[in-house]
Structures are given as structure tokens and as C-alpha cells.
PDB file of C-alpha atoms in Angstrom:
ATOM      1  CA  MET E   1       9.724  18.992  14.394  1.00  0.00           C
ATOM      2  CA  ASN E   2      13.057  20.499  12.889  1.00  0.00           C
ATOM      3  CA  GLU E   3      14.668  18.889  10.206  1.00  0.00           C
ATOM      4  CA  LYS E   4      17.600  16.787  12.525  1.00  0.00           C
ATOM      5  CA  ASP E   5      14.428  15.198  14.652  1.00  0.00           C
ATOM      6  CA  PHE E   6      12.196  14.302  11.437  1.00  0.00           C
ATOM      7  CA  ILE E   7      15.379  12.444  10.023  1.00  0.00           C
ATOM      8  CA  LYS E   8      16.312  10.886  13.360  1.00  0.00           C
ATOM      9  CA  SER E   9      12.466   9.647  13.691  1.00  0.00           C
ATOM     10  CA  GLU E  10      12.024   8.413  10.322  1.00  0.00           C
ATOM     11  CA  LYS E  11      15.828   6.377  10.226  1.00  0.00           C
ATOM     12  CA  ASP E  12      14.821   4.911  13.511  1.00  0.00           C
ATOM     13  CA  SER E  13      11.142   4.079  12.608  1.00  0.00           C
ATOM     14  CA  PHE E  14      11.625   2.890   9.217  1.00  0.00           C
ATOM     15  CA  GLY E  15      15.040   1.090   9.775  1.00  0.00           C
ATOM     16  CA  LYS E  16      13.464  -1.265  12.622  1.00  0.00           C
ATOM     17  CA  VAL E  17      10.896  -1.972   9.731  1.00  0.00           C
ATOM     18  CA  TYR E  18      13.528  -2.336   7.417  1.00  0.00           C
ATOM     19  CA  VAL E  19      15.492  -4.973   9.727  1.00  0.00           C
ATOM     20  CA  ASP E  20      12.595  -6.854  10.960  1.00  0.00           C
ATOM     21  CA  ILE E  21      11.506  -7.420   7.454  1.00  0.00           C
ATOM     22  CA  ASN E  22      14.863  -8.481   6.294  1.00  0.00           C
ATOM     23  CA  TYR E  23      15.214 -10.815   9.387  1.00  0.00           C
ATOM     24  CA  ALA E  24      11.874 -12.435   8.534  1.00  0.00           C
ATOM     25  CA  ILE E  25      12.745 -13.037   4.966  1.00  0.00           C
ATOM     26  CA  ASP E  26      16.260 -14.627   6.011  1.00  0.00           C
ATOM     27  CA  ASN E  27      14.352 -16.897   8.123  1.00  0.00           C
ATOM     28  CA  ILE E  28      11.557 -18.090   6.043  1.00  0.00           C
ATOM     29  CA  LYS E  29      13.600 -18.093   2.515  1.00  0.00           C
ATOM     30  CA  PRO E  30      14.745 -21.707   2.996  1.00  0.00           C
ATOM     31  CA  PHE E  31      11.634 -23.277   3.841  1.00  0.00           C
ATOM     32  CA  ILE E  32       9.261 -21.868   1.198  1.00  0.00           C
ATOM     33  CA  ASP E  33       9.195 -21.650  -2.644  1.00  0.00           C
ATOM     34  CA  ASN E  34       9.955 -18.278  -4.603  1.00  0.00           C
ATOM     35  CA  GLU E  35       6.558 -18.050  -6.061  1.00  0.00           C
ATOM     36  CA  THR E  36       5.179 -18.104  -2.399  1.00  0.00           C
ATOM     37  CA  LEU E  37       7.568 -15.615  -1.330  1.00  0.00           C
ATOM     38  CA  LYS E  38       7.006 -13.250  -3.933  1.00  0.00           C
ATOM     39  CA  GLN E  39       3.417 -13.204  -2.695  1.00  0.00           C
ATOM     40  CA  ARG E  40       4.404 -11.473   0.276  1.00  0.00           C
ATOM     41  CA  LYS E  41       3.484  -7.959   0.057  1.00  0.00           C
ATOM     42  CA  TYR E  42       6.637  -7.015   2.221  1.00  0.00           C
ATOM     43  CA  TYR E  43       8.868  -9.084  -0.112  1.00  0.00           C
ATOM     44  CA  ILE E  44       7.873  -7.085  -3.330  1.00  0.00           C
ATOM     45  CA  LYS E  45       7.579  -3.733  -1.661  1.00  0.00           C
ATOM     46  CA  LEU E  46      11.043  -3.952   0.140  1.00  0.00           C
ATOM     47  CA  PRO E  47      13.066  -2.028  -2.359  1.00  0.00           C
ATOM     48  CA  VAL E  48      10.457   1.275  -1.899  1.00  0.00           C
ATOM     49  CA  LEU E  49      11.926   0.851   1.945  1.00  0.00           C
ATOM     50  CA  ASP E  50      15.666   0.243   0.403  1.00  0.00           C
ATOM     51  CA  LYS E  51      15.622   3.275  -1.429  1.00  0.00           C
ATOM     52  CA  TYR E  52      13.830   5.647   1.075  1.00  0.00           C
ATOM     53  CA  LEU E  53      16.731   4.577   3.762  1.00  0.00           C
ATOM     54  CA  LYS E  54      19.422   5.571   1.425  1.00  0.00           C
ATOM     55  CA  LEU E  55      17.859   8.915   0.787  1.00  0.00           C
ATOM     56  CA  ILE E  56      17.196   9.493   4.762  1.00  0.00           C
ATOM     57  CA  GLU E  57      21.286   8.628   5.143  1.00  0.00           C
ATOM     58  CA  THR E  58      22.121  11.076   2.202  1.00  0.00           C
ATOM     59  CA  SER E  59      20.035  13.813   3.950  1.00  0.00           C
ATOM     60  CA  GLU E  60      21.539  12.912   7.451  1.00  0.00           C
ATOM     61  CA  GLU E  61      24.939  13.117   5.921  1.00  0.00           C
ATOM     62  CA  GLN E  62      24.523  16.465   4.397  1.00  0.00           C
ATOM     63  CA  ASN E  63      23.101  17.724   7.388  1.00  0.00           C
ATOM     64  CA  LYS E  64      26.016  16.973   9.381  1.00  0.00           C
ATOM     65  CA  ASN E  65      28.551  18.534   6.961  1.00  0.00           C
ATOM     66  CA  LYS E  66      26.628  21.740   7.090  1.00  0.00           C
ATOM     67  CA  GLY E  67      29.145  23.321   9.484  1.00  0.00           C
ATOM     68  CA  VAL E  68      28.393  26.477  11.422  1.00  0.00           C
ATOM     69  CA  PHE E  69      27.348  28.326   8.380  1.00  0.00           C
ATOM     70  CA  GLY E  70      25.206  25.295   6.794  1.00  0.00           C
ATOM     71  CA  PHE E  71      22.209  27.720   6.770  1.00  0.00           C
ATOM     72  CA  LEU E  72      23.522  29.518   3.801  1.00  0.00           C
ATOM     73  CA  LYS E  73      23.926  26.283   1.891  1.00  0.00           C
ATOM     74  CA  LYS E  74      21.192  24.954  -0.316  1.00  0.00           C
ATOM     75  CA  ASP E  75      20.156  21.427   0.627  1.00  0.00           C
ATOM     76  CA  ASP E  76      17.489  19.751  -1.235  1.00  0.00           C
ATOM     77  CA  SER E  77      17.918  16.301   0.376  1.00  0.00           C
ATOM     78  CA  LEU E  78      15.307  16.664   2.794  1.00  0.00           C
ATOM     79  CA  ASP E  79      12.834  17.653   0.276  1.00  0.00           C
ATOM     80  CA  LEU E  80      13.796  14.690  -1.744  1.00  0.00           C
ATOM     81  CA  VAL E  81      13.152  12.565   1.587  1.00  0.00           C
ATOM     82  CA  LYS E  82       9.694  14.257   1.992  1.00  0.00           C
ATOM     83  CA  ASN E  83       8.697  13.907  -1.551  1.00  0.00           C
ATOM     84  CA  TYR E  84       9.623  10.335  -1.921  1.00  0.00           C
ATOM     85  CA  LYS E  85       7.787   9.567   1.140  1.00  0.00           C
ATOM     86  CA  SER E  86       4.321  11.513  -0.181  1.00  0.00           C
ATOM     87  CA  GLN E  87       4.818   9.445  -3.635  1.00  0.00           C
ATOM     88  CA  ASN E  88       5.340   6.198  -1.825  1.00  0.00           C
ATOM     89  CA  SER E  89       3.272   6.569   1.326  1.00  0.00           C
ATOM     90  CA  GLU E  90       0.899   3.765   1.012  1.00  0.00           C
ATOM     91  CA  ALA E  91       3.852   1.167   0.044  1.00  0.00           C
ATOM     92  CA  LEU E  92       5.734   2.551   3.113  1.00  0.00           C
ATOM     93  CA  MET E  93       2.611   2.478   5.367  1.00  0.00           C
ATOM     94  CA  GLN E  94       1.998  -1.294   4.139  1.00  0.00           C
ATOM     95  CA  LEU E  95       5.170  -2.268   5.070  1.00  0.00           C
ATOM     96  CA  GLU E  96       4.935  -0.621   8.462  1.00  0.00           C
ATOM     97  CA  ASN E  97       1.882  -2.901   8.932  1.00  0.00           C
ATOM     98  CA  CYS E  98       3.545  -5.930   7.357  1.00  0.00           C
ATOM     99  CA  SER E  99       6.319  -5.642  10.089  1.00  0.00           C
ATOM    100  CA  LYS E 100       3.256  -6.096  12.725  1.00  0.00           C
ATOM    101  CA  CYS E 101       1.676  -9.019  10.646  1.00  0.00           C
ATOM    102  CA  ALA E 102       1.098 -12.607  12.173  1.00  0.00           C
ATOM    103  CA  CYS E 103       2.249 -13.527   8.428  1.00  0.00           C
ATOM    104  CA  LEU E 104       5.804 -12.011   8.603  1.00  0.00           C
ATOM    105  CA  ASN E 105       7.447 -15.005  10.109  1.00  0.00           C
ATOM    106  CA  CYS E 106       5.205 -17.701   9.103  1.00  0.00           C
ATOM    107  CA  ASN E 107       6.845 -20.536   6.978  1.00  0.00           C
ATOM    108  CA  LEU E 108       3.591 -22.471   6.967  1.00  0.00           C
ATOM    109  CA  THR E 109       1.377 -23.588   3.683  1.00  0.00           C
ATOM    110  CA  CYS E 110      -2.096 -22.515   4.987  1.00  0.00           C
ATOM    111  CA  ASN E 111      -5.624 -22.069   3.090  1.00  0.00           C
ATOM    112  CA  PHE E 112      -5.962 -18.484   4.381  1.00  0.00           C
ATOM    113  CA  ASN E 113      -5.795 -15.543   2.145  1.00  0.00           C
ATOM    114  CA  SER E 114      -2.984 -14.135   3.847  1.00  0.00           C
ATOM    115  CA  CYS E 115      -1.244 -11.342   1.492  1.00  0.00           C
ATOM    116  CA  LEU E 116      -3.601 -12.118  -1.457  1.00  0.00           C
ATOM    117  CA  GLY E 117      -6.656 -11.183   0.594  1.00  0.00           C
ATOM    118  CA  CYS E 118      -4.916  -8.356   2.428  1.00  0.00           C
ATOM    119  CA  ARG E 119      -6.330  -4.603   2.120  1.00  0.00           C
ATOM    120  CA  LYS E 120      -4.176  -1.465   2.213  1.00  0.00           C
ATOM    121  CA  ASN E 121      -3.209  -0.344   5.612  1.00  0.00           C
ATOM    122  CA  SER E 122      -3.966  -3.607   7.373  1.00  0.00           C
ATOM    123  CA  PHE E 123      -2.268  -6.505   9.159  1.00  0.00           C
ATOM    124  CA  ILE E 124      -3.081  -9.905  10.588  1.00  0.00           C
ATOM    125  CA  ALA E 125      -3.177  -9.436  14.218  1.00  0.00           C
ATOM    126  CA  GLN E 126      -3.708 -13.160  15.212  1.00  0.00           C
ATOM    127  CA  CYS E 127      -3.452 -16.621  13.130  1.00  0.00           C
ATOM    128  CA  ASP E 128      -3.712 -20.037  14.675  1.00  0.00           C
ATOM    129  CA  HIS E 129      -2.595 -21.830  11.506  1.00  0.00           C
ATOM    130  CA  GLU E 130      -5.112 -23.848  11.205  1.00  0.00           C
ATOM    131  CA  LYS E 131      -8.768 -22.616  11.485  1.00  0.00           C
ATOM    132  CA  LEU E 132      -8.999 -18.903  12.282  1.00  0.00           C
ATOM    133  CA  ASN E 133      -7.051 -15.398  11.679  1.00  0.00           C
ATOM    134  CA  ILE E 134      -8.204 -11.901  12.724  1.00  0.00           C
ATOM    135  CA  THR E 135      -7.321  -8.965  10.393  1.00  0.00           C
ATOM    136  CA  HIS E 136      -7.058  -5.309  11.994  1.00  0.00           C
ATOM    137  CA  HIS E 137      -7.876  -2.484   9.752  1.00  0.00           C
ATOM    138  CA  ASN E 138      -6.834   1.178   9.803  1.00  0.00           C
ATOM    139  CA  SER E 139      -9.193   3.678   7.815  1.00  0.00           C
ATOM    140  CA  TYR E 140     -11.580   1.174   6.492  1.00  0.00           C
ATOM    141  CA  TYR E 141     -15.076   2.409   6.569  1.00  0.00           C
ATOM    142  CA  LEU E 142     -18.550   1.676   5.144  1.00  0.00           C
ATOM    143  CA  ASN E 143     -21.817   3.029   4.514  1.00  0.00           C
ATOM    144  CA  LEU E 144     -24.424   0.783   5.372  1.00  0.00           C
ATOM    145  CA  THR E 145     -28.310   0.874   5.957  1.00  0.00           C
ATOM    146  CA  ASN E 146     -29.135   0.596   9.642  1.00  0.00           C
ATOM    147  CA  ASN E 147     -31.856  -1.811   9.801  1.00  0.00           C
ATOM    148  CA  LYS E 148     -33.282  -0.113  13.127  1.00  0.00           C
ATOM    149  CA  THR E 149     -33.453   3.547  11.715  1.00  0.00           C
ATOM    150  CA  GLY E 150     -33.675   2.867   7.858  1.00  0.00           C
ATOM    151  CA  LEU E 151     -30.959   5.317   7.539  1.00  0.00           C
ATOM    152  CA  SER E 152     -27.429   5.387   5.822  1.00  0.00           C
ATOM    153  CA  GLU E 153     -24.531   5.381   8.794  1.00  0.00           C
ATOM    154  CA  ARG E 154     -21.130   5.203   8.445  1.00  0.00           C
ATOM    155  CA  TYR E 155     -19.079   2.576  10.086  1.00  0.00           C
ATOM    156  CA  SER E 156     -15.801   1.911  11.169  1.00  0.00           C
ATOM    157  CA  VAL E 157     -14.494  -1.662  10.333  1.00  0.00           C
ATOM    158  CA  LEU E 158     -12.651  -3.099  13.295  1.00  0.00           C
ATOM    159  CA  ALA E 159     -11.824  -6.280  12.171  1.00  0.00           C
ATOM    160  CA  THR E 160     -12.306  -9.161   9.751  1.00  0.00           C
ATOM    161  CA  LEU E 161     -12.030 -12.800  10.447  1.00  0.00           C
ATOM    162  CA  GLN E 162     -11.440 -15.899   8.223  1.00  0.00           C
ATOM    163  CA  ASP E 163     -12.311 -19.367   9.238  1.00  0.00           C
ATOM    164  CA  CYS E 164     -10.783 -21.346   6.463  1.00  0.00           C
ATOM    165  CA  ALA E 165     -12.121 -24.721   8.116  1.00  0.00           C
ATOM    166  CA  GLU E 166     -15.626 -23.600   7.522  1.00  0.00           C
ATOM    167  CA  ASP E 167     -14.874 -21.326   4.587  1.00  0.00           C
ATOM    168  CA  LYS E 168     -16.596 -18.508   6.330  1.00  0.00           C
ATOM    169  CA  GLN E 169     -15.519 -14.865   6.722  1.00  0.00           C
ATOM    170  CA  TYR E 170     -16.939 -12.398   9.100  1.00  0.00           C
ATOM    171  CA  ILE E 171     -16.754  -8.525   9.674  1.00  0.00           C
ATOM    172  CA  ILE E 172     -17.047  -6.558  12.977  1.00  0.00           C
ATOM    173  CA  ILE E 173     -18.157  -2.971  12.443  1.00  0.00           C
ATOM    174  CA  GLN E 174     -18.643  -0.079  14.793  1.00  0.00           C
ATOM    175  CA  ASN E 175     -21.318   2.884  14.152  1.00  0.00           C
ATOM    176  CA  MET E 176     -19.034   5.887  14.156  1.00  0.00           C
ATOM    177  CA  LYS E 177     -21.670   8.086  15.756  1.00  0.00           C
ATOM    178  CA  ASN E 178     -22.572   5.303  18.427  1.00  0.00           C
ATOM    179  CA  ALA E 179     -19.495   3.641  19.910  1.00  0.00           C
ATOM    180  CA  ASP E 180     -21.577   1.422  21.691  1.00  0.00           C
ATOM    181  CA  GLU E 181     -23.171  -0.027  18.523  1.00  0.00           C
ATOM    182  CA  LYS E 182     -21.432  -2.921  17.122  1.00  0.00           C
ATOM    183  CA  PHE E 183     -22.381  -5.758  14.664  1.00  0.00           C
ATOM    184  CA  ILE E 184     -20.700  -8.753  13.824  1.00  0.00           C
ATOM    185  CA  LEU E 185     -21.732 -10.004  10.133  1.00  0.00           C
ATOM    186  CA  TYR E 186     -20.948 -12.529   7.692  1.00  0.00           C
ATOM    187  CA  TYR E 187     -18.518 -10.866   5.101  1.00  0.00           C
ATOM    188  CA  TYR E 188     -18.972 -11.845   1.530  1.00  0.00           C
ATOM    189  CA  PRO E 189     -16.036 -10.212  -0.644  1.00  0.00           C
ATOM    190  CA  GLY E 190     -16.780  -9.453  -4.344  1.00  0.00           C
ATOM    191  CA  LEU E 191     -15.092  -8.485  -7.462  1.00  0.00           C
ATOM    192  CA  SER E 192     -17.278  -5.620  -7.620  1.00  0.00           C
ATOM    193  CA  GLU E 193     -19.096  -5.206  -4.467  1.00  0.00           C
ATOM    194  CA  ASP E 194     -18.808  -6.668  -1.195  1.00  0.00           C
ATOM    195  CA  THR E 195     -22.120  -8.137   0.592  1.00  0.00           C
ATOM    196  CA  TYR E 196     -22.984  -9.024   4.167  1.00  0.00           C
ATOM    197  CA  GLY E 197     -25.296 -11.189   5.884  1.00  0.00           C
ATOM    198  CA  GLU E 198     -26.864 -11.400   9.528  1.00  0.00           C
ATOM    199  CA  ILE E 199     -25.412 -14.460  11.706  1.00  0.00           C
ATOM    200  CA  THR E 200     -28.608 -16.166  13.382  1.00  0.00           C
ATOM    201  CA  ASP E 201     -26.448 -18.703  14.846  1.00  0.00           C
ATOM    202  CA  ALA E 202     -25.882 -17.586  18.598  1.00  0.00           C
ATOM    203  CA  GLU E 203     -23.019 -20.317  19.350  1.00  0.00           C
ATOM    204  CA  GLU E 204     -21.211 -19.145  16.208  1.00  0.00           C
ATOM    205  CA  PHE E 205     -21.883 -15.389  17.026  1.00  0.00           C
ATOM    206  CA  ASP E 206     -20.339 -16.035  20.316  1.00  0.00           C
ATOM    207  CA  TYR E 207     -17.383 -17.651  19.134  1.00  0.00           C
ATOM    208  CA  ILE E 208     -16.600 -15.163  16.627  1.00  0.00           C
ATOM    209  CA  ALA E 209     -16.844 -12.283  19.411  1.00  0.00           C
ATOM    210  CA  ALA E 210     -14.888 -14.290  21.877  1.00  0.00           C
ATOM    211  CA  ALA E 211     -12.043 -14.426  19.373  1.00  0.00           C
ATOM    212  CA  TYR E 212     -12.111 -10.833  18.754  1.00  0.00           C
ATOM    213  CA  GLU E 213     -12.020  -9.880  22.462  1.00  0.00           C
ATOM    214  CA  ALA E 214      -9.511 -12.283  23.139  1.00  0.00           C
ATOM    215  CA  ILE E 215      -6.753 -10.385  21.015  1.00  0.00           C
TER     216      ILE E 215
END
């Protein structure tokens, strides 16, 4: 990808994220208090995106003004864009996820963990605003002992679910060496270590499985 295409791609992609998030803030601001608003990750991280877009615009303008002999002129604006993105990659990635999150335009007061329980590179894919929400994760992996083999194996986390009515959390994982091997477990987040438990109630298991498959 050449410089011009890179700048256009970044401007289009993150420009949309910026518009979506600002639109959401304008929508919910009249209905929630400042303390709640400040708990929204996209609100506190938005200045990072604002600066990134300004760097992109500067680079775009300098590229337009190069003229026929632009290749003779030194232009470090693209390096500034790429360096800034590299240094703030986690925040920018989170803002991309926030723009897809079910919490983005929500102004309800709820009992879910919401932003306070959000892992990096994740977003709430679905929420019924009362009982259950489902969070999708990218690049979230676990090393767990397979009870069948007794060996430590690596699993990809497909989703976590929170049932605030029953005060329970669940995790759905997939064996990275065997895609057909999936598990639904109780999920107990801890300060230093998370733990997991087997679901023995068939009806409860089916309910969580159906909720995940429905999204």
C-alpha cells in the first residue's frame, strides 16, 4: 500500500469511528451524569483519536502540496502518523471496538459491568439491557488443563456472558488445535487470577449456548 492509499484508508476507517463516537456522546450526554460518562472508555480515549486524525489531515495536505517534484522534498508527516499509531495502538484499537459496542448509544442505568469490566480488544456484541449481555473478544487466549487428556492446552476465548439477574458469568472457549472442541464454563474473574467451573445444570447450559448461537 502506497502513502496515499494508507492515508486514505486510515482517514476513512478512523474518521467513521470518530463520527460514530461523537454522535453517540451527543445522544447520551443529556441523559447520564458526568461520572457515568467518564466511565465510558470511548469518552476518555477520544482525544487520542482526535490527535491521530489531525496528524492524518496534516500528512494528507502535505502530500497534496508536493507537486511534480515532491519526491525531492523531505516529508516526515507520514512517519509521525505511523509512529503515533504504533505508540497508541491499544487505545485506537479499543476505540474501534467501542464503535461496535452495544453500550455505545445506551443511556440506561444498568447492573452490568459494561466498560468497567471490558478487556482490551473486546466489545459487547449484544445486550438485552436487563438480564444478559454477550462480549466478543479478539486475541484472548487461555492455557488450561484438558480434563480428558490431562494435558495443558491453549484455548481461544470466543465470548464471555454476564447474567446480572442471577449474578453469574460464563466463558465460551475453543481448543486451538481442535476447532470442534468447545466448552461453556462458569467464569469467576479474580484480582490476580481467574477461575472456571463446570456447568452441571443442562437447562442452564442450553440457555447460554442458545444465547451465544443467536448472535
